[in-house]
Every structure is written in structure tokens, then in C-alpha cells.
Short mmCIF file of C-alpha atoms and ligand atoms in Angstrom, two decimals:
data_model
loop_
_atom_site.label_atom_id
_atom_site.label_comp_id
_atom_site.label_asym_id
_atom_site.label_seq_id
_atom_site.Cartn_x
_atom_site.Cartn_y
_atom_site.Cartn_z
CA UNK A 7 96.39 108.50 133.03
CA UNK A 8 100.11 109.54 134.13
CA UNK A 9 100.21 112.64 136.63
CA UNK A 10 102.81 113.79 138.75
CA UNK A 11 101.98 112.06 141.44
CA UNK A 12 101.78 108.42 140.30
CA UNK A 13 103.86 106.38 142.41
CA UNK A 14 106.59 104.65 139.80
CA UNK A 15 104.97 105.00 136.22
CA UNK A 16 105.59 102.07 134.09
CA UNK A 17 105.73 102.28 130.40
CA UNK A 18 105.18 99.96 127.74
CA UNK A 19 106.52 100.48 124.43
CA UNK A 20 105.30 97.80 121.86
CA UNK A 21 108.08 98.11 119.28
CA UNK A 22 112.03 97.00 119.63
CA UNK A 23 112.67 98.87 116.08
CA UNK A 24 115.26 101.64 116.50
CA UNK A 25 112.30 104.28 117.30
CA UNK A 26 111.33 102.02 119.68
CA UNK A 27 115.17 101.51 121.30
CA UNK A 28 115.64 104.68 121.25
CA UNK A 29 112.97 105.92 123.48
CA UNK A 30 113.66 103.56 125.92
CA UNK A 31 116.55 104.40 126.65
CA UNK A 32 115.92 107.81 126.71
CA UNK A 33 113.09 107.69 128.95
CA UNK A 34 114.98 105.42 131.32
CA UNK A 35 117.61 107.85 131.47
CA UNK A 36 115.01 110.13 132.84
CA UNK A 37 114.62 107.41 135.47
CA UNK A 38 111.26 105.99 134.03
CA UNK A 39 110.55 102.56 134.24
CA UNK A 40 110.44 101.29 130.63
CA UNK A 41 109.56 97.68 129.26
CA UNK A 42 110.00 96.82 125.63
CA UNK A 43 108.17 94.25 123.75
CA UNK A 44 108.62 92.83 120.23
CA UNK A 45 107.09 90.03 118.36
CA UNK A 46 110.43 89.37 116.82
CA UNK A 47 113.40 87.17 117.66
CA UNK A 48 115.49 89.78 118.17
CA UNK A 49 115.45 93.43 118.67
CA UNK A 50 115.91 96.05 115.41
CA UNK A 51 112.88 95.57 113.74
CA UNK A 52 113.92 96.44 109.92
CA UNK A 53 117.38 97.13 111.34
CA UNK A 54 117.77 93.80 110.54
CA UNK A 55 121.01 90.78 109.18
CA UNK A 56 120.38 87.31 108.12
CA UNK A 57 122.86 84.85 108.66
CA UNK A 58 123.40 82.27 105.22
CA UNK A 59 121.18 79.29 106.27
CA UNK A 60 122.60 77.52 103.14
CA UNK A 61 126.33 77.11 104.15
CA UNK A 62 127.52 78.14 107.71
CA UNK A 63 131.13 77.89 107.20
CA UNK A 64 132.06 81.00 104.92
CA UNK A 65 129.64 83.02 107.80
CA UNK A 66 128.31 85.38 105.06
CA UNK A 67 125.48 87.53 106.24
CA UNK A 68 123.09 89.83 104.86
CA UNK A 69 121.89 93.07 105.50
CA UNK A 70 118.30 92.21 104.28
CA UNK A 71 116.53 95.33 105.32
CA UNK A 72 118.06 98.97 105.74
CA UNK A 73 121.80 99.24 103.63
CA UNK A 74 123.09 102.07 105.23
CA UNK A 75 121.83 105.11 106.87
CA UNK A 76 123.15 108.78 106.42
CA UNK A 77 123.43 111.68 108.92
CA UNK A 78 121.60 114.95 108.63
CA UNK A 79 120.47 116.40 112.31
CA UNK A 80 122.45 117.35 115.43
CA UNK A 81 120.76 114.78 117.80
CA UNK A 82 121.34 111.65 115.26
CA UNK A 83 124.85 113.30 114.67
CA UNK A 84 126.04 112.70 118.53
CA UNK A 85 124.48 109.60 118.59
CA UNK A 86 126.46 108.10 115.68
CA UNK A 87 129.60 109.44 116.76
CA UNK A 88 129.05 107.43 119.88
CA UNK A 89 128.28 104.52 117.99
CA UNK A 90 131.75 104.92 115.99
CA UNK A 91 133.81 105.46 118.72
CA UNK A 92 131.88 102.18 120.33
CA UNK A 93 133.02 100.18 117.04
CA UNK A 94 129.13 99.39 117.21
CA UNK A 95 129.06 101.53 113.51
CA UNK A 96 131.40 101.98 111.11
CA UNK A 97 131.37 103.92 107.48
CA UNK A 98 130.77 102.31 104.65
CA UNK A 99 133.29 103.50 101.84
CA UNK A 100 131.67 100.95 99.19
CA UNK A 101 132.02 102.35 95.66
CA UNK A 102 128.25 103.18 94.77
CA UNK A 103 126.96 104.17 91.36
CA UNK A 104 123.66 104.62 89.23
CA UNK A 105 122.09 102.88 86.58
CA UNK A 106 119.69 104.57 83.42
CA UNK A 107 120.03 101.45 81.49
CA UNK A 108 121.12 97.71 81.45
CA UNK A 109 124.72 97.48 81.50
CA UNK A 110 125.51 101.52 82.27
CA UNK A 111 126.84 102.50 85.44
CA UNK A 112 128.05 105.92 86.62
CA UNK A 113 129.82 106.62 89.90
CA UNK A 114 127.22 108.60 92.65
CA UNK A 115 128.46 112.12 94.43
CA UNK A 116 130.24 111.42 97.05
CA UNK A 117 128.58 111.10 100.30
CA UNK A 118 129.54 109.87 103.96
CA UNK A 119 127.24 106.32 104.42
CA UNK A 120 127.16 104.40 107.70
CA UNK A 121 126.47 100.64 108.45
CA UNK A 122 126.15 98.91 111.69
CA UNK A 123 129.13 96.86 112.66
CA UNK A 124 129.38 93.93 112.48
CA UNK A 125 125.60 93.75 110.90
CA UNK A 126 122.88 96.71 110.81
CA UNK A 127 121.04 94.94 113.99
CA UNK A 128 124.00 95.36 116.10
CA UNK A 129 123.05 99.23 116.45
CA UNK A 130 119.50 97.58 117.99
CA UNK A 131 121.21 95.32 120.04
CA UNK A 132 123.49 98.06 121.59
CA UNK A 133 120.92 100.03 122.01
CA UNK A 134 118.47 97.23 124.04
CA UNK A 135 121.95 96.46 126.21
CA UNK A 136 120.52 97.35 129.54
CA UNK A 137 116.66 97.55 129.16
CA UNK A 138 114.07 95.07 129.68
CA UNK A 139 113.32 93.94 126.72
CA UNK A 140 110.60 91.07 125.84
CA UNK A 141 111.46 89.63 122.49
CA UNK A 142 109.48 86.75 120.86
CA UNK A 143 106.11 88.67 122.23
CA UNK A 144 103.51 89.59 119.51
CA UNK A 145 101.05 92.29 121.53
CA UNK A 146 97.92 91.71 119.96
CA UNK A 147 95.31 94.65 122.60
CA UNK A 148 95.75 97.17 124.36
CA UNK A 149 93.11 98.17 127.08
CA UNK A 150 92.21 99.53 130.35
CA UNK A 151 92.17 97.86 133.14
CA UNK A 152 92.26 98.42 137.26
CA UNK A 153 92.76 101.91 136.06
CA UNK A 154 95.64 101.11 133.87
CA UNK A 155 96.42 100.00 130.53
CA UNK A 156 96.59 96.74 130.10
CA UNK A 157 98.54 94.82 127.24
CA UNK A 158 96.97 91.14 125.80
CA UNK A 159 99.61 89.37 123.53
CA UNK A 160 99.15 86.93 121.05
CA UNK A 161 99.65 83.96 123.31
CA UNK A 162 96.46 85.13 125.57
CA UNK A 163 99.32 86.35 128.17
CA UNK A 164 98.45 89.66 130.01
CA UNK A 165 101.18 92.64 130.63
CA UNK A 166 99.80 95.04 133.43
CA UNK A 167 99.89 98.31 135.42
CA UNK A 168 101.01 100.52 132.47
CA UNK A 169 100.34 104.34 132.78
CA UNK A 170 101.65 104.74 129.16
CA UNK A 171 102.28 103.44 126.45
CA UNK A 172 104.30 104.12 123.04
CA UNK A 173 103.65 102.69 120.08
CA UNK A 174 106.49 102.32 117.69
CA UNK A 175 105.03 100.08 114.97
CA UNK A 176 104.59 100.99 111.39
CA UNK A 177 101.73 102.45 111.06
CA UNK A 178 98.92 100.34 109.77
CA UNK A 179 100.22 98.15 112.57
CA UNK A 180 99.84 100.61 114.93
CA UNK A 181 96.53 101.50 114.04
CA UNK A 182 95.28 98.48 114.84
CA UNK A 183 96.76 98.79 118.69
CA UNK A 184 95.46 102.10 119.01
CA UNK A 185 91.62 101.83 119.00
CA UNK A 186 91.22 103.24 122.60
CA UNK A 187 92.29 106.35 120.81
CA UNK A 188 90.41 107.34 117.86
CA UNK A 189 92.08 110.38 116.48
CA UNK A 190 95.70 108.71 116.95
CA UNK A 191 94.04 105.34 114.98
CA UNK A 192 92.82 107.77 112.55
CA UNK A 193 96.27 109.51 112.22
CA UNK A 194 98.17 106.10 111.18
CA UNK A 195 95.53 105.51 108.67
CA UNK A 196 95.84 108.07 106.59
CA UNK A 197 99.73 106.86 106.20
CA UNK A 198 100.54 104.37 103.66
CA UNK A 199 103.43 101.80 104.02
CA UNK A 200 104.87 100.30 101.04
CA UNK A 201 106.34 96.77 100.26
CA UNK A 202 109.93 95.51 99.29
CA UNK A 203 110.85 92.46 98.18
CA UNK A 204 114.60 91.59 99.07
CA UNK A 205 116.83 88.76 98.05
CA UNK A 206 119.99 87.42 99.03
CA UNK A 207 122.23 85.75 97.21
CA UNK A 208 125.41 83.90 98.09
CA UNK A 209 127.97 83.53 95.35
CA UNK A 210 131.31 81.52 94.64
CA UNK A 211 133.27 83.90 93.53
CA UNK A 212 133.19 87.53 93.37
CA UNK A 213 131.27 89.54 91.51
CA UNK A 214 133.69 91.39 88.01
CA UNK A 215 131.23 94.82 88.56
CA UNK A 216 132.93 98.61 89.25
CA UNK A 217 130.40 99.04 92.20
CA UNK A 218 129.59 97.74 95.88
CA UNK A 219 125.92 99.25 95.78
CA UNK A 220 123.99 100.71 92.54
CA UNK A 221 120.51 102.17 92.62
CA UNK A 222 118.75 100.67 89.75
CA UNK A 223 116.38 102.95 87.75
CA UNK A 224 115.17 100.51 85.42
CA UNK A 225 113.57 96.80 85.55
CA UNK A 226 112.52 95.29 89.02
CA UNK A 227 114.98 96.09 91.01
CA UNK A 228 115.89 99.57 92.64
CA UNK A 229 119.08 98.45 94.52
CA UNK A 230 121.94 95.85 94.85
CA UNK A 231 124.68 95.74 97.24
CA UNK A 232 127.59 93.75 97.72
CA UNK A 233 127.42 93.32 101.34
CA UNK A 234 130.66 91.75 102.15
CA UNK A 235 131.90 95.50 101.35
CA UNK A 236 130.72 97.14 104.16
CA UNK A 237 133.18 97.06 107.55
CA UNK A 238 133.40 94.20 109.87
CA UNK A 239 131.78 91.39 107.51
CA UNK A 240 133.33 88.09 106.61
CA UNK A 241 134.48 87.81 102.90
CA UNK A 242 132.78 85.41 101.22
CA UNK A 243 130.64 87.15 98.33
CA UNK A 244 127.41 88.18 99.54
CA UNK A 245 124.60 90.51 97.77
CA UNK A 246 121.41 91.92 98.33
CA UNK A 247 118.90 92.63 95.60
CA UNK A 248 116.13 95.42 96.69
CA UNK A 249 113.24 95.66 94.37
CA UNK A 250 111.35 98.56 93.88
CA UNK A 251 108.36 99.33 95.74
CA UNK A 252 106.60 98.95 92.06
CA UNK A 253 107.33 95.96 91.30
CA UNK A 254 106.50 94.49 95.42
CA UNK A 255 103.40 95.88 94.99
CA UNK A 256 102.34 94.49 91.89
CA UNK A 257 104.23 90.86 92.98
CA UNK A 258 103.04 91.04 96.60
CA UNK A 259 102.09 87.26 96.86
CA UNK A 260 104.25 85.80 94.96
CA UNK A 261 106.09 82.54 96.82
CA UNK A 262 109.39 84.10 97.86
CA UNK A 263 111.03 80.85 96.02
CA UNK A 264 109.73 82.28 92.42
CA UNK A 265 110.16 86.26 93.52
CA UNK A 266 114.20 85.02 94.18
CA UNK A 267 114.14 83.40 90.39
CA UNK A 268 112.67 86.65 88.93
CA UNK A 269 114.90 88.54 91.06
CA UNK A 270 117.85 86.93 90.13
CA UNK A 271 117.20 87.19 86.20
CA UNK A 272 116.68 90.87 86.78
CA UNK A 273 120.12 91.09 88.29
CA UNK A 274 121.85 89.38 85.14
CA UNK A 275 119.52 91.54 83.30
CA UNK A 276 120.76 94.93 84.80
CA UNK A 277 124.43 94.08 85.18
CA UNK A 278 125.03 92.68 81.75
CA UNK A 279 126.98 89.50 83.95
CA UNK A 280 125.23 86.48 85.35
CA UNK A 281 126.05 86.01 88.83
CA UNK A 282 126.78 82.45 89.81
CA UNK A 283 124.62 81.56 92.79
CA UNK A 284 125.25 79.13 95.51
CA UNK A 285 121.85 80.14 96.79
CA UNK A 286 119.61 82.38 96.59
CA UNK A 287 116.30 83.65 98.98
CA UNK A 288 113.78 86.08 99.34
CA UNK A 289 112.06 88.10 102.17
CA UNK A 290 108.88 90.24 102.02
CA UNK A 291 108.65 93.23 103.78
CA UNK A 292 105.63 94.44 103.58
CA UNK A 293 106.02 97.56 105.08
CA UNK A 294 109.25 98.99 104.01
CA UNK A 295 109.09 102.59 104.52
CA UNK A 296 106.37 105.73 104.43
CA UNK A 297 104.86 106.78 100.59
CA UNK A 298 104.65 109.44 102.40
CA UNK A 299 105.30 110.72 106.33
CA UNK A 300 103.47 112.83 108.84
CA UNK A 301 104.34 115.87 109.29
CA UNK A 302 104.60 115.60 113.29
CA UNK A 303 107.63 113.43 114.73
CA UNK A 304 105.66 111.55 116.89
CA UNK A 305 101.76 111.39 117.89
CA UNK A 306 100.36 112.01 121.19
CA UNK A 307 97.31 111.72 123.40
CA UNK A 308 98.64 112.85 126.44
CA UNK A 309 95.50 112.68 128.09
CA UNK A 310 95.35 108.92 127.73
CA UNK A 311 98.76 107.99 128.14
CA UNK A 312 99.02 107.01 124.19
CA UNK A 313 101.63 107.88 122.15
CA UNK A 314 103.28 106.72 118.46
CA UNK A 315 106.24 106.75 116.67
CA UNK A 316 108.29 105.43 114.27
CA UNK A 317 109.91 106.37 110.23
CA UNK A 318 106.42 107.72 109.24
CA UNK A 319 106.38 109.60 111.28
CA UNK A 320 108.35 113.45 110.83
CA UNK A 321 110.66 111.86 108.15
CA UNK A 322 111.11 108.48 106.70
CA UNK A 323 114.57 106.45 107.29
CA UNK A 324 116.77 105.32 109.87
CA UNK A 325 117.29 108.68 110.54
CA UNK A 326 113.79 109.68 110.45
CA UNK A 327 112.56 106.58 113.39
CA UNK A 328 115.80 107.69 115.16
CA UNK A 329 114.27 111.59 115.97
CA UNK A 330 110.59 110.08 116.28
CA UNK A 331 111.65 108.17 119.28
CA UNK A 332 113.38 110.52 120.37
CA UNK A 333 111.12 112.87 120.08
CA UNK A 334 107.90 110.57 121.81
CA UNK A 335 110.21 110.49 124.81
CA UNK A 336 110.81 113.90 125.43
CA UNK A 337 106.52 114.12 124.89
CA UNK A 338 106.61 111.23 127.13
CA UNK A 339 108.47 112.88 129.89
CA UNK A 340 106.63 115.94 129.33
CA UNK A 341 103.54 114.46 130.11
CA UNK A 342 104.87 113.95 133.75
CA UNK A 343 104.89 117.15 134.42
C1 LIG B 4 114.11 96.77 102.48
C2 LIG B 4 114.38 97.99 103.29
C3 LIG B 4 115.43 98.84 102.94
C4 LIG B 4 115.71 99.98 103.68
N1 LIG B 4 116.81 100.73 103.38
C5 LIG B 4 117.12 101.79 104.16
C6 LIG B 4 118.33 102.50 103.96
O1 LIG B 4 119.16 102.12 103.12
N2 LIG B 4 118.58 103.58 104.75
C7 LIG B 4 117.73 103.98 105.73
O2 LIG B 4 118.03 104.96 106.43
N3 LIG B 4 116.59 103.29 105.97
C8 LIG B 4 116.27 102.21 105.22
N4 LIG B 4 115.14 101.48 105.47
C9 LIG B 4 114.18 101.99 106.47
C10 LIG B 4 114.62 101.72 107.91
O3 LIG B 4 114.94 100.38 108.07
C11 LIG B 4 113.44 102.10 108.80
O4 LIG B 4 113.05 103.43 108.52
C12 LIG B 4 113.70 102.00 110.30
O5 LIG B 4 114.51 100.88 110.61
C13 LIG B 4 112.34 101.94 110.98
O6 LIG B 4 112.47 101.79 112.38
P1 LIG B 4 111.15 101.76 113.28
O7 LIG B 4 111.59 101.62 114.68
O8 LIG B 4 110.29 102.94 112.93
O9 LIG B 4 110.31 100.49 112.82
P2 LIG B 4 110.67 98.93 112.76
O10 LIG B 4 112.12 98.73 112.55
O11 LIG B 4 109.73 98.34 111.76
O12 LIG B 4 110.30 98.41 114.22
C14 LIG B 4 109.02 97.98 114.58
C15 LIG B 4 109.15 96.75 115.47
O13 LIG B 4 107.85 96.39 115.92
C16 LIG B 4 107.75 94.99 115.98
N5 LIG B 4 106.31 94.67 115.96
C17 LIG B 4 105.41 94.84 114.96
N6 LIG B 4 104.16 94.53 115.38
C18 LIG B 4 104.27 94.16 116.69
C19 LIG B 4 103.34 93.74 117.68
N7 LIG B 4 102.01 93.65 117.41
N8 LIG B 4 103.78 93.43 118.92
C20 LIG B 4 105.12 93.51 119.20
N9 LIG B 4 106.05 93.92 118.30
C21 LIG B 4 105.64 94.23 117.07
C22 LIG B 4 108.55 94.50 114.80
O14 LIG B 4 109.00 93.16 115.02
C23 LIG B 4 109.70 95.51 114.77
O15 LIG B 4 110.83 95.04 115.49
C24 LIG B 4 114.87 100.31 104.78
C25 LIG B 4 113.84 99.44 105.15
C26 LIG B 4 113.60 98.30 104.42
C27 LIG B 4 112.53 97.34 104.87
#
């Protein structure tokens, strides 16, 4: 358990999402020693860019997970500015519109979007510059060991000496980490995470549409985006298809080759235009965001050295796994007295 008097605490955060990030580097500002680990890759979690396997020379990309994120609190506020002045973000001025029926499209309110530049992961990988991160490490137990906790990854491999530890997983994943601590198990269970089904689609020429992004209220789909409108990406026509969390659900083990057929039909269908695809793909995520958040920002058992965060909990959203992390590191740092 962390006191004031432990010589050098060590925490582990299991997690390299931005809720993750960002309490690492806050607590290591606070001079903690911090060690990330993520089972991915790379770092950014569902902050996340593909790069077009199909045909590397036009360099398209896609923005496969989170579009765009908006701005709401102080903290996130001085953050983002940072980020813009860094180039590391950049706003997205894509024209974005609605759709109540196939073929209808009306113009949103304005409102001020950002994107990461030059993909949404670069935020993540600004944000790991400096920490000690452990990518390509799936942490499968936590325990306690030599008086410690102890973390056991997928591989067999053990990670020791940890006086806390943050979890910054979704939460059904977390859950499963967090058995030394019944009620914070309990807590992620009662949250529900639902599925998305993405596509992306690389196309010859562009796209005749009035829009760069339209939120789809009928059919399978609930998004599409032009991605090679948002700052900093190469031109070569690029979109991402979002279905709704409906349709996921009820296609949730589909092969992704026959989701990206059904996807792309659904696109023709909603646009009134068939898109001419060079290729097309689809990812699942199958734990795209919150039904439904917590109330708190992040959970705590201080008295074990166990803590959570992430978008479910306080609010959902970049925005929302932005203040959670920050938030389990100031609860963190608390905790050391
Ligand atoms: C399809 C989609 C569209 C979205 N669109 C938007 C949008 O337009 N605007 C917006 O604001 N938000 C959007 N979001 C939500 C946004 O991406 C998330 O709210 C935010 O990125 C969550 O960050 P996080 O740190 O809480 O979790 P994550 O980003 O999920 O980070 C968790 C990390 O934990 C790692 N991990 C999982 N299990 C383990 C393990 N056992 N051991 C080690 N590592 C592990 C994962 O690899 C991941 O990197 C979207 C999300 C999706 C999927």
C-alpha cells in the first residue's frame, strides 16, 4: 500500500489510451515514477490511424476510431491549445451535415472540431514522448507479491515492485484486472461498452457530395467522413464509414470482409452516389464508447493502491478519458499524502 514514506513508489498504469497518457504524465510531473503498458503496437488506444495496406504510394490514412474531438472544460481547454501551438492538433473546418433520409443532407450548426495532426494517434504519441512506455505487452493479472503488486502479462513475463496501479482500460476489460478489489470490479460491471463497426475505403477519385462528415440517422451507418479533409493528411480520397452501435451489435460476428460489403452498399444507399472503391476494410471495435458513464471521473481504492479510469468513466469521449486521467492522477498523488 503507498504511504508517505515509501522509498521511490513505482506505478503501473495498464492502459496507453489517452486516459492512460495523460496520467502519466501528470503523475511524473509530480516526480512519480510511472511505467505504461499496452497490449497494442502503438500507444492511443482508440486514438487510433491506419495506414492504406492496399496501395502505399498515394499514403492515404484513416482515422478508424475517434473523428474529431470537441472542447468543453478548462483543463482539456489548456491542453489543446498546447497541442495547437505544438502543430501536434489542428481544427478540422470539414463541411459537416445531417441526414433524415437517403439522399437529404442539411448543413450542422457550426461548431469548433479538432483532429490530431497529422493522424488522431499523434496526440498519443506526443503525449508518451518522454515516459516509459511498454507497447506490444498484453497484462493479463494483477497480484500481490513481496508486499507489492505484481503484474503477469500474457507472455507469462512478470512486472514487479508496484505500490499502485491505474487502470485505464474500458471497463469490462478492466474488470477483469481488478479482482483484488471487489467493489472497484463491481463498479466496471455495472458499465456497458458498446460496439462499432468501421470501414475504410480508398477511392479513385473524389467523392461529388456537399459534406466532409455527415451523421447518418437512418440505415446502418451513423457516420461517414472524408478523411483526407481534415489538416495535415495526404490527398488521395479517403473515407471512413461508422456504423451505428445498432447495427454492431446485432452484426457483431460478422467476418469484417462481408461487414465492409454491407457497409459499402449502405453508403451508396445513404448518399444516393456509388462510391468507386479501390479497396475497402473493416475493423471491429468492440468497445467503442460508454451506453452509459459513471458518474465519478475516476475510481479509487486508495487503501490498496487501485485505481481506474478511462471515457466511462465521469463522461464519455475524448474529452471525457482526457479529465478521468487526469483526474486518477491528482487521486493518485493524493494518496501520497
Ligand atoms: C469508432 C469510434 C469512434 C469514436 N469517435 C469519437 C469522436 O468522434 N469524438 C470523441 O471525442 N471520441 C470518439 N470516440 C471515443 C474515444 O476514442 C474514446 O473515448 C477515447 O479515445 C478513450 O480513451 P481511453 O484512454 O479511455 O481508452 P482506450 O483508448 O481504449 O485505451 C485503452 C488502452 O488499453 C489497452 N489495453 C486493453 N487491454 C489491455 C491489457 N490487458 N493490457 C495492456 N493494455 C491493454 C488498449 O490497447 C488501449 O490502448 C470514438 C471511439 C470509437 C471506437
Amino acid at each position: 500500500m503507498p504511504t508517505a514514506n515509501s522509498p521511490s513508489p513505482r506505478i503501473a498504469i495498464v492502459g496507453a489510451g489517452l486516459a492512460g497518457l495523460v496520467a502519466a504524465q501528470r503523475l511524473t510531473a509530480a516526480g512519480l515514477s510511472v511505467e505504461v503498458f499496452d497490449k497494442g503496437r502503438g500507444v492511443g488506444g482508440r486514438l487510433s490511424t491506419r495506414r492504406d495496406a492496399h496501395n502505399q504510394l498515394t499514403q492515404r490514412q484513416f482515422d478508424h476510431g475517434a473523428q474529431y474531438f470537441t472542447v468543453e472544460s478548462p483543463q482539456f481547454r489548456a491542453s489543446v491549445d498546447g497541442w495547437l501551438a505544438l502543430g501536434v492538433a489542428a481544427e478540422w473546418t470539414g463541411r459537416i451535415a445531417a441526414s433524415d433520409a437517403p439522399g437529404q443532407f442539411t448543413p450542422t450548426a457550426p461548431k469548433t472540431r479538432y483532429v490530431g495532426v497529422p493522424t488522431m494517434s499523434a496526440i498519443a504519441k506526443h503525449l508518451a514522448g518522454g515516459l516509459k512506455v511498454s507497447s506490444g505487452v498484453r497484462i493479463a493479472a494483477l497480484d500481490r507479491h513481496a508486499g507489492q503488486w505484481r503484474l503477469t502479462d500474457d507472455a507469462g513475463r512478470t512486472h514487479n515492485g508496484y505500490s499502485t496501479v491505474l487502470v485505464a482500460l474500458p471497463a469490462p476489460q478492466a474488470a477483469d484486472l481488478l479482482v483484488a478489489s471487489p467493489s472497484l470490479a463491481n463498479a466496471c460491471r455495472t458499465v456497458t461498452m458498446r460496439p462499432c463497426w468501421a470501414a475504410m475505403a480508398a477511392l479513385t477519385e473524389p467523392l461529388a457530395v456537399p459534406f466532409d462528415g455527415l451523421f447518418v440517422n437512418h440505415g446502418p451507418l451513423s457516420w461517414i467522413a472524408r478523411d483526407n479533409s481534415k489538416p495535415g493528411r495526404p490527398p488521395a480520397e479517403a473515407w471512413v464509414l461508422h456504423a451505428s452501435r445498432e447495427w454492431s451489435e446485432a452484426n457483431l460476428e460478422l467476418p469484417a470482409d462481408v461487414v465492409a460489403e454491407q457497409l459499402l452498399a449502405a453508403w451508396s444507399d445513404a448518399i444516393g452516389v456509388a462510391p468507386v472503391v479501390e479497396s475497402i476494410t473493416a475493423h471491429r471495435w468492440r468497445y467503442s464508447g460508454p451506453a452509459e458513464p459513471l458518474a465519478e471521473r475516476c475510481l479509487a481504492d486508495a487503501d490498496r493502491g487501485l485505481f481506474a479510469a478511462g471515457d466511462w468513466c465521469g463522461g464519455p469521449r475524448v474529452e471525457g478519458a482526457y479529465l478521468s486521467g487526469l483526474a486518477a492522477a491528482e487521486r493518485i498523488i493524493q494518496s501520497y499524502g
